[in-house]
Tab-separated table of C-alpha atoms and ligand atoms in Angstrom:
chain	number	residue	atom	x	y	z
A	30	UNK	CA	0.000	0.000	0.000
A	31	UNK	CA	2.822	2.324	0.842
A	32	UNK	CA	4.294	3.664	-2.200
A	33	UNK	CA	8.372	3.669	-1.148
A	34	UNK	CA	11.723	3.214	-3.539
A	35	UNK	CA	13.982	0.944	-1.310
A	36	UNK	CA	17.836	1.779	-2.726
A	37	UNK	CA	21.265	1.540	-1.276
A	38	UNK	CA	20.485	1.591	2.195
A	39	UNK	CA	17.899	4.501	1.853
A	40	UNK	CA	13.914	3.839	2.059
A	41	UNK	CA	11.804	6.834	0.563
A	42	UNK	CA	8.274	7.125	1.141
A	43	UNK	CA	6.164	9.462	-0.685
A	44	UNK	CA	3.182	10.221	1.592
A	45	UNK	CA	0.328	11.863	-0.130
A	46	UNK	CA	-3.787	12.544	0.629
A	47	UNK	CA	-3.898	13.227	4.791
A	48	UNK	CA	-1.695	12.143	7.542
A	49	UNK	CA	-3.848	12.321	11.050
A	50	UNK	CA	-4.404	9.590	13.427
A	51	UNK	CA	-5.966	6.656	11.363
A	52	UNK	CA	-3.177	6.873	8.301
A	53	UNK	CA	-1.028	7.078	11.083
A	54	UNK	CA	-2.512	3.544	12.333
A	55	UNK	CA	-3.020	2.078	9.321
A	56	UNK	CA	0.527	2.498	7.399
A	57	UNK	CA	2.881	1.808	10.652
A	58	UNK	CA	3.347	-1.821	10.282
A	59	UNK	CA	4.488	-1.578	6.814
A	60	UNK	CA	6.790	1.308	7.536
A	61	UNK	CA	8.015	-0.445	10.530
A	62	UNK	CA	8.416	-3.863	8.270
A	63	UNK	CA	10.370	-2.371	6.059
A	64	UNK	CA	12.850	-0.431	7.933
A	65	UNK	CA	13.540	-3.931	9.977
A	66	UNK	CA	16.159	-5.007	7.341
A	67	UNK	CA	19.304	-4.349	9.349
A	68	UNK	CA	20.158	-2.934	5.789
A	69	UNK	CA	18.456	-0.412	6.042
A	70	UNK	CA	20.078	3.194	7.156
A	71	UNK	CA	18.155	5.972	6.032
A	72	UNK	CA	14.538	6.199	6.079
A	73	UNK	CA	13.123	9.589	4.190
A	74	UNK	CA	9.701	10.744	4.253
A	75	UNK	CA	8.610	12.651	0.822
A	76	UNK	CA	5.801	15.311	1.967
A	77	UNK	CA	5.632	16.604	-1.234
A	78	UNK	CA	1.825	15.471	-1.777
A	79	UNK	CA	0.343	15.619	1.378
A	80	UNK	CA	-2.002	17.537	1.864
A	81	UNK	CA	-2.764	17.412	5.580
A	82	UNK	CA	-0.886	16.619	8.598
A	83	UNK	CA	-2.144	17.206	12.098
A	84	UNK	CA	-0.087	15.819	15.138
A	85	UNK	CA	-0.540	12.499	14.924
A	86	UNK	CA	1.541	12.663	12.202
A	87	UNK	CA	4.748	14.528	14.455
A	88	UNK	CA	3.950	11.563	16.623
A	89	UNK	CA	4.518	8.799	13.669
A	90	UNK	CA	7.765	10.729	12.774
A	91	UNK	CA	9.286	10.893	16.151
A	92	UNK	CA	8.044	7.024	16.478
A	93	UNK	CA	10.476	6.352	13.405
A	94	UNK	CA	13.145	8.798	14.534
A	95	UNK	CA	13.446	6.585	17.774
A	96	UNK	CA	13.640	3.389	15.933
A	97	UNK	CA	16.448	4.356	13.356
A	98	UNK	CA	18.404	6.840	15.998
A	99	UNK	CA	18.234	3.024	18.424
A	100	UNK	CA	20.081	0.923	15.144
A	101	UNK	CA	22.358	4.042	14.105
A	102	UNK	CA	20.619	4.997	11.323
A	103	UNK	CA	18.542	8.476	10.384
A	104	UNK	CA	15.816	10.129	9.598
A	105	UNK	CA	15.227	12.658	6.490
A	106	UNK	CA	12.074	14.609	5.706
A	107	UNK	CA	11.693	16.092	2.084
A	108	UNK	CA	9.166	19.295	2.597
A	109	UNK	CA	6.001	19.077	2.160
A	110	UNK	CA	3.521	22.180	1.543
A	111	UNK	CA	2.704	25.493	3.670
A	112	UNK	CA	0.095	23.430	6.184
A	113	UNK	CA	2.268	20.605	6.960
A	114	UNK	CA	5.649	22.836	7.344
A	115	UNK	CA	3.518	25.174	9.621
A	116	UNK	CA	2.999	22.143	11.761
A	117	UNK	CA	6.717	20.862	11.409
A	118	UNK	CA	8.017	23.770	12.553
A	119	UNK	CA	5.993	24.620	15.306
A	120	UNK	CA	6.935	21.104	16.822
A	121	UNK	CA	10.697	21.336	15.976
A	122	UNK	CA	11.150	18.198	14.601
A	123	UNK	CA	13.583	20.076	12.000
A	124	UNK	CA	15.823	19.868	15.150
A	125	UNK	CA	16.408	16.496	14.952
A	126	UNK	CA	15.250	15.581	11.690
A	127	UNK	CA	17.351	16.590	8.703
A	128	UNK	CA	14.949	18.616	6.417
A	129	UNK	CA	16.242	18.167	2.666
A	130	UNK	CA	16.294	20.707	-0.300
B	29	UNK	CA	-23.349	38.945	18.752
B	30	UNK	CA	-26.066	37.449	16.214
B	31	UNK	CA	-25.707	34.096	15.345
B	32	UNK	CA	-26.554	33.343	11.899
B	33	UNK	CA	-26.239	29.507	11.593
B	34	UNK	CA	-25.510	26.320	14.099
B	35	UNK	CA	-25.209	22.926	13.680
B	36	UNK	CA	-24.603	20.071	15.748
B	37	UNK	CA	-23.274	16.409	14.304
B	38	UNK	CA	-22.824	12.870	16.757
B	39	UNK	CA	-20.602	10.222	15.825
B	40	UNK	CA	-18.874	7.179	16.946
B	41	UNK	CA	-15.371	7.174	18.379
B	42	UNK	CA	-14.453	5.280	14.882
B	43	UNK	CA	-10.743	6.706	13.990
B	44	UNK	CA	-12.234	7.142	10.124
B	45	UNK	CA	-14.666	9.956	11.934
B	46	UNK	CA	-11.730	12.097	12.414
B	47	UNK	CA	-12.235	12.864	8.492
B	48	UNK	CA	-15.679	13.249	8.738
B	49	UNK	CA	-15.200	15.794	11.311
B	50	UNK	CA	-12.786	17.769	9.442
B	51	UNK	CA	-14.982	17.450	6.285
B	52	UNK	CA	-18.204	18.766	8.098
B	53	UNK	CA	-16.566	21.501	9.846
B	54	UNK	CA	-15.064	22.638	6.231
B	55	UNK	CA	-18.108	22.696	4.301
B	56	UNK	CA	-19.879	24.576	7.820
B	57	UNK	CA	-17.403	27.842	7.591
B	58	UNK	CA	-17.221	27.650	3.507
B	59	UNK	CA	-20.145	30.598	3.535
B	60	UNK	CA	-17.722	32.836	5.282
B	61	UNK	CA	-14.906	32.387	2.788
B	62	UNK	CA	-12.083	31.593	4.875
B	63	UNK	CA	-8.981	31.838	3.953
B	64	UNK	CA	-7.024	28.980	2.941
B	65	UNK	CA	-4.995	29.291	6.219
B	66	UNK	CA	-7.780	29.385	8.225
B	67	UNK	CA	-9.374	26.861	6.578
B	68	UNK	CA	-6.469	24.700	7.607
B	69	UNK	CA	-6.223	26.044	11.145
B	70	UNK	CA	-10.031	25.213	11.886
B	71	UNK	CA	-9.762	21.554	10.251
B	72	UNK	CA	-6.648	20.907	11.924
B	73	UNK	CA	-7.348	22.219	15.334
B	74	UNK	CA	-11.309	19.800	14.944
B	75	UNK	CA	-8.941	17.025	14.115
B	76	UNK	CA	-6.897	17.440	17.486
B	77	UNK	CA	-9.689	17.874	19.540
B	78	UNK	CA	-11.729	14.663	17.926
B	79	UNK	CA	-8.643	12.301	17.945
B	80	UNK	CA	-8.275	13.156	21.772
B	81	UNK	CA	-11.980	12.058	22.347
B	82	UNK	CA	-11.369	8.880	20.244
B	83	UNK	CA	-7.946	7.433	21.406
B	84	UNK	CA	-8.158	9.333	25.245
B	85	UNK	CA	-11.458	10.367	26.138
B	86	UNK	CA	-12.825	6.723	24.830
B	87	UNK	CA	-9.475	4.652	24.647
B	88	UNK	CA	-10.786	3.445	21.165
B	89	UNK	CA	-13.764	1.958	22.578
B	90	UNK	CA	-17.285	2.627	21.573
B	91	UNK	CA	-18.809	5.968	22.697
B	92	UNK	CA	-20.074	9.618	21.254
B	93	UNK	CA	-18.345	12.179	20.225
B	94	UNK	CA	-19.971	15.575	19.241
B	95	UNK	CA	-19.358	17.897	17.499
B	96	UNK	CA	-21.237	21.397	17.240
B	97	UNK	CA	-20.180	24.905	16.071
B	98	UNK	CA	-22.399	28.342	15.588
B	99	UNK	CA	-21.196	30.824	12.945
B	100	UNK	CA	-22.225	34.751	14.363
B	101	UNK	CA	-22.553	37.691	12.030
B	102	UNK	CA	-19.512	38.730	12.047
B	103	UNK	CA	-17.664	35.653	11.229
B	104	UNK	CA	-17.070	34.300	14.628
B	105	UNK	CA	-16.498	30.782	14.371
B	106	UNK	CA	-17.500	28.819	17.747
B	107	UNK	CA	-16.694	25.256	17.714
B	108	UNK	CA	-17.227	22.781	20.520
B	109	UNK	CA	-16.009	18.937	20.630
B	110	UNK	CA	-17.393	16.681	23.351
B	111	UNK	CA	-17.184	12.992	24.894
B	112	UNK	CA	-18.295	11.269	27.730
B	113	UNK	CA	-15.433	9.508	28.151
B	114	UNK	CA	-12.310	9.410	30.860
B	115	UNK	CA	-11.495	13.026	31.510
B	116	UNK	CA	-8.971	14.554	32.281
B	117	UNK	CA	-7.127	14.422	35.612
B	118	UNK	CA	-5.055	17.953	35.227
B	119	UNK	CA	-6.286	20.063	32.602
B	120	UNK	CA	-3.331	22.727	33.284
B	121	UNK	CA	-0.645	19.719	32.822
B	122	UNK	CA	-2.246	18.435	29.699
B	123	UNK	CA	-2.165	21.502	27.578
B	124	UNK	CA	2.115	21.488	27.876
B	125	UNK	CA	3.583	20.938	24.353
B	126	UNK	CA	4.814	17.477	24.597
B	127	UNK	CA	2.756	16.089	27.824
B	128	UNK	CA	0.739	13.075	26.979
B	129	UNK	CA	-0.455	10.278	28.651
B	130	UNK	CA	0.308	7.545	25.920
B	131	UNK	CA	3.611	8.074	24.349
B	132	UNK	CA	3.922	4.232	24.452
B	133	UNK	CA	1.113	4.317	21.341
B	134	UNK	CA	3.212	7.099	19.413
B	135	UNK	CA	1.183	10.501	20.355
B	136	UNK	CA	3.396	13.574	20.491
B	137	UNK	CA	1.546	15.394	23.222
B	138	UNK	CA	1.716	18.540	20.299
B	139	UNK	CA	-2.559	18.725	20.134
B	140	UNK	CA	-3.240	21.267	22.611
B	141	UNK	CA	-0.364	23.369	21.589
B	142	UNK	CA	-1.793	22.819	17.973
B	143	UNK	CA	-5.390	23.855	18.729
B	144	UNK	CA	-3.325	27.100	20.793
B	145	UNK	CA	-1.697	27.644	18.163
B	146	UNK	CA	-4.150	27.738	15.252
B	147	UNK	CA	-7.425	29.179	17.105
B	148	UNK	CA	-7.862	32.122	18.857
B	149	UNK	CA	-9.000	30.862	21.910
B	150	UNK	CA	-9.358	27.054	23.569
B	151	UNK	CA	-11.236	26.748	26.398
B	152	UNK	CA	-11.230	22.697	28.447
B	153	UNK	CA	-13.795	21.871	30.664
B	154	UNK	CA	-12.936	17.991	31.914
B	155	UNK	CA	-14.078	16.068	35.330
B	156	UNK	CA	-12.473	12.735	35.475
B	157	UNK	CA	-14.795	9.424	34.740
B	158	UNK	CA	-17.894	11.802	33.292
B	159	UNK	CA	-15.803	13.528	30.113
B	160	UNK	CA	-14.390	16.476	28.409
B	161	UNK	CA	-15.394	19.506	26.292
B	162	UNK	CA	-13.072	21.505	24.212
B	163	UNK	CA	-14.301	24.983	23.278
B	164	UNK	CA	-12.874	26.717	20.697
B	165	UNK	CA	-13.126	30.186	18.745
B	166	UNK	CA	-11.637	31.849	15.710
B	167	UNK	CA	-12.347	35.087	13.868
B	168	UNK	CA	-12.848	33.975	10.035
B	169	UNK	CA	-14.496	36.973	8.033
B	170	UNK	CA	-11.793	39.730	6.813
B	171	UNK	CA	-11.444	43.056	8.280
B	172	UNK	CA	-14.322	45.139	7.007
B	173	UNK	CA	-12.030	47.811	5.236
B	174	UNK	CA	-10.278	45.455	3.484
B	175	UNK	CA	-13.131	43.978	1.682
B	176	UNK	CA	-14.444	47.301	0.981
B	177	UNK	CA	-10.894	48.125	-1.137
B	178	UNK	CA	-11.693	45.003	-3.564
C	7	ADP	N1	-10.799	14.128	25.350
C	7	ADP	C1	-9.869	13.731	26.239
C	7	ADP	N2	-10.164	12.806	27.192
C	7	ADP	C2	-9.237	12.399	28.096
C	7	ADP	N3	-7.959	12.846	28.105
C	7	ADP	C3	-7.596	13.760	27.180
C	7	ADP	C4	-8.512	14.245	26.214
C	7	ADP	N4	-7.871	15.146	25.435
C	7	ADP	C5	-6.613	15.212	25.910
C	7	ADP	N5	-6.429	14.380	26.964
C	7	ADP	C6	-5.196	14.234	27.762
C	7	ADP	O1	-4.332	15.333	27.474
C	7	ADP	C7	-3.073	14.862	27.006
C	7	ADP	C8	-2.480	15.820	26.000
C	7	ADP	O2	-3.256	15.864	24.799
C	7	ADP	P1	-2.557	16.309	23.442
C	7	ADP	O3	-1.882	17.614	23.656
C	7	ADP	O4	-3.551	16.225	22.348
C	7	ADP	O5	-1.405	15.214	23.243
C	7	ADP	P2	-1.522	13.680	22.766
C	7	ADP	O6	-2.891	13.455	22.204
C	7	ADP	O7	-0.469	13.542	21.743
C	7	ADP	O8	-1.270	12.852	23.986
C	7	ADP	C9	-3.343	13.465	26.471
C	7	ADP	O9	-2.205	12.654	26.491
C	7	ADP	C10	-4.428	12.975	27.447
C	7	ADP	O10	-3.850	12.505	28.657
C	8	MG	MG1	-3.842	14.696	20.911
């Protein structure tokens, strides 16, 4: 269901439609099931289409954060539009997640 | 202050509700013509306060959640989200950016600071074991001059 590009140690996932507490549910297992190959160092979220993020979303995010920080690896966030940059910024998760160009 | 429409919607503490809210509460203010930003601030403050009924007030199990907002005359938004679920033990506590009671399931503790953030004003009234209501306004219509320049 996710739609992700899984290359050289780097997962992207391009998140798109709404991000609040029931996407949140719903697409954790797969995140988390493919981020368990040991393989795996860099997990980057594409925002680019989503179109609505509240703060169950900051909580997903900070969920993965843990898990890669815990094996060594990181956590990227490619922006995503005026709404859900509002909300990453007011939670200042760009303080601990890299935010890409 | 003349109120010049109200409505008032029930649902179950279903997680796909939280969309329902935030669609309902959209198409309520559209005859004020928000503004895209405060289009987003309203759905995304209705979405904090209705995910806190559902996975808090309720703990995911079956109960009502309401929902009911009045527009006035001047384009005073007043929106109000209920439950009759667990309350809340320290209302004061709560609203702190990053306090929550169930980190262990992944919330940030960021949805009072949200609804702060993007309303003008949040009110909580919450007794433990009887439920919780979040009261919320926002000032939606434009300044008067400026519509008069367009
Ligand atoms: N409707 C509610 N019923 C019971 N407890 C609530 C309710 N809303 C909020 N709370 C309490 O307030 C805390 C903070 O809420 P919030 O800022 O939205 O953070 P989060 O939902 O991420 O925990 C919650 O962890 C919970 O303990
Ligand atoms: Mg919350």
């Amino acid at each position: 269901m996710l739609d992700y590009e899984k290359r050289n140690g780097t997962v992207c996932v391009r998140l798109s439609g709404e991000l609040d507490h029931r996407r949140a549910e719903a697409i954790r297992p797969e995140l988390d099931g493919l981020i368990a190959d040991p393989g795996v160092r860099r997990l980057v979220f594409d925002f680019a289409g989503l179109e609505f993020m509240d703060s169950s979303g900051i909580g997903m995010l900070i969920g993965r954060y843990k898990l890669m920080r815990s094996r060594g690896g990181s956590v990227a966030v490619m922006p995503g539009g005026r709404r859900v940059e509002r909300l990453m910024e007011l939670s200042g998760l760009y303080e601990i997640i890299e935010k890409l160009a | 202050m003349k109120i010049i429409n109200e409505m008032r919607l029930d649902f179950w503490s279903r997680p796909e509700n939280e969309a329902l809210a935030r669609m309902v509460i959209s198409a309520f203010i559209m005859p004020v013509n928000p503004t895209l930003e405060q289009l987003g601030d309203v759905k995304t403050a209705v979405s904090e306060a209705v995910t806190n009924a559902i996975v808090h007030g309720y703990r995911e199990a079956k109960g009502l959640v309401r929902l009911r907002a009045s527009l006035d005359e001047a384009g005073g938004l007043s929106v109000e989200i209920a439950d009759k679920g667990r309350g809340i033990e320290d209302v004061d506590k709560a609203r702190r950016p990053f306090f929550t009671t169930m980190e262990d399931s992944e919330r940030s503790g960021m949805g009072f600071t949200v609804m702060e953030s993007f309303m003008d004003q949040v009110e909580v009234i919450s007794q433990l074991n009887s439920g919780t209501i979040v009261r919320m306004t926002k000032r939606l219509a434009p300044a008067p001059v400026l519509a008069r320049e367009a």
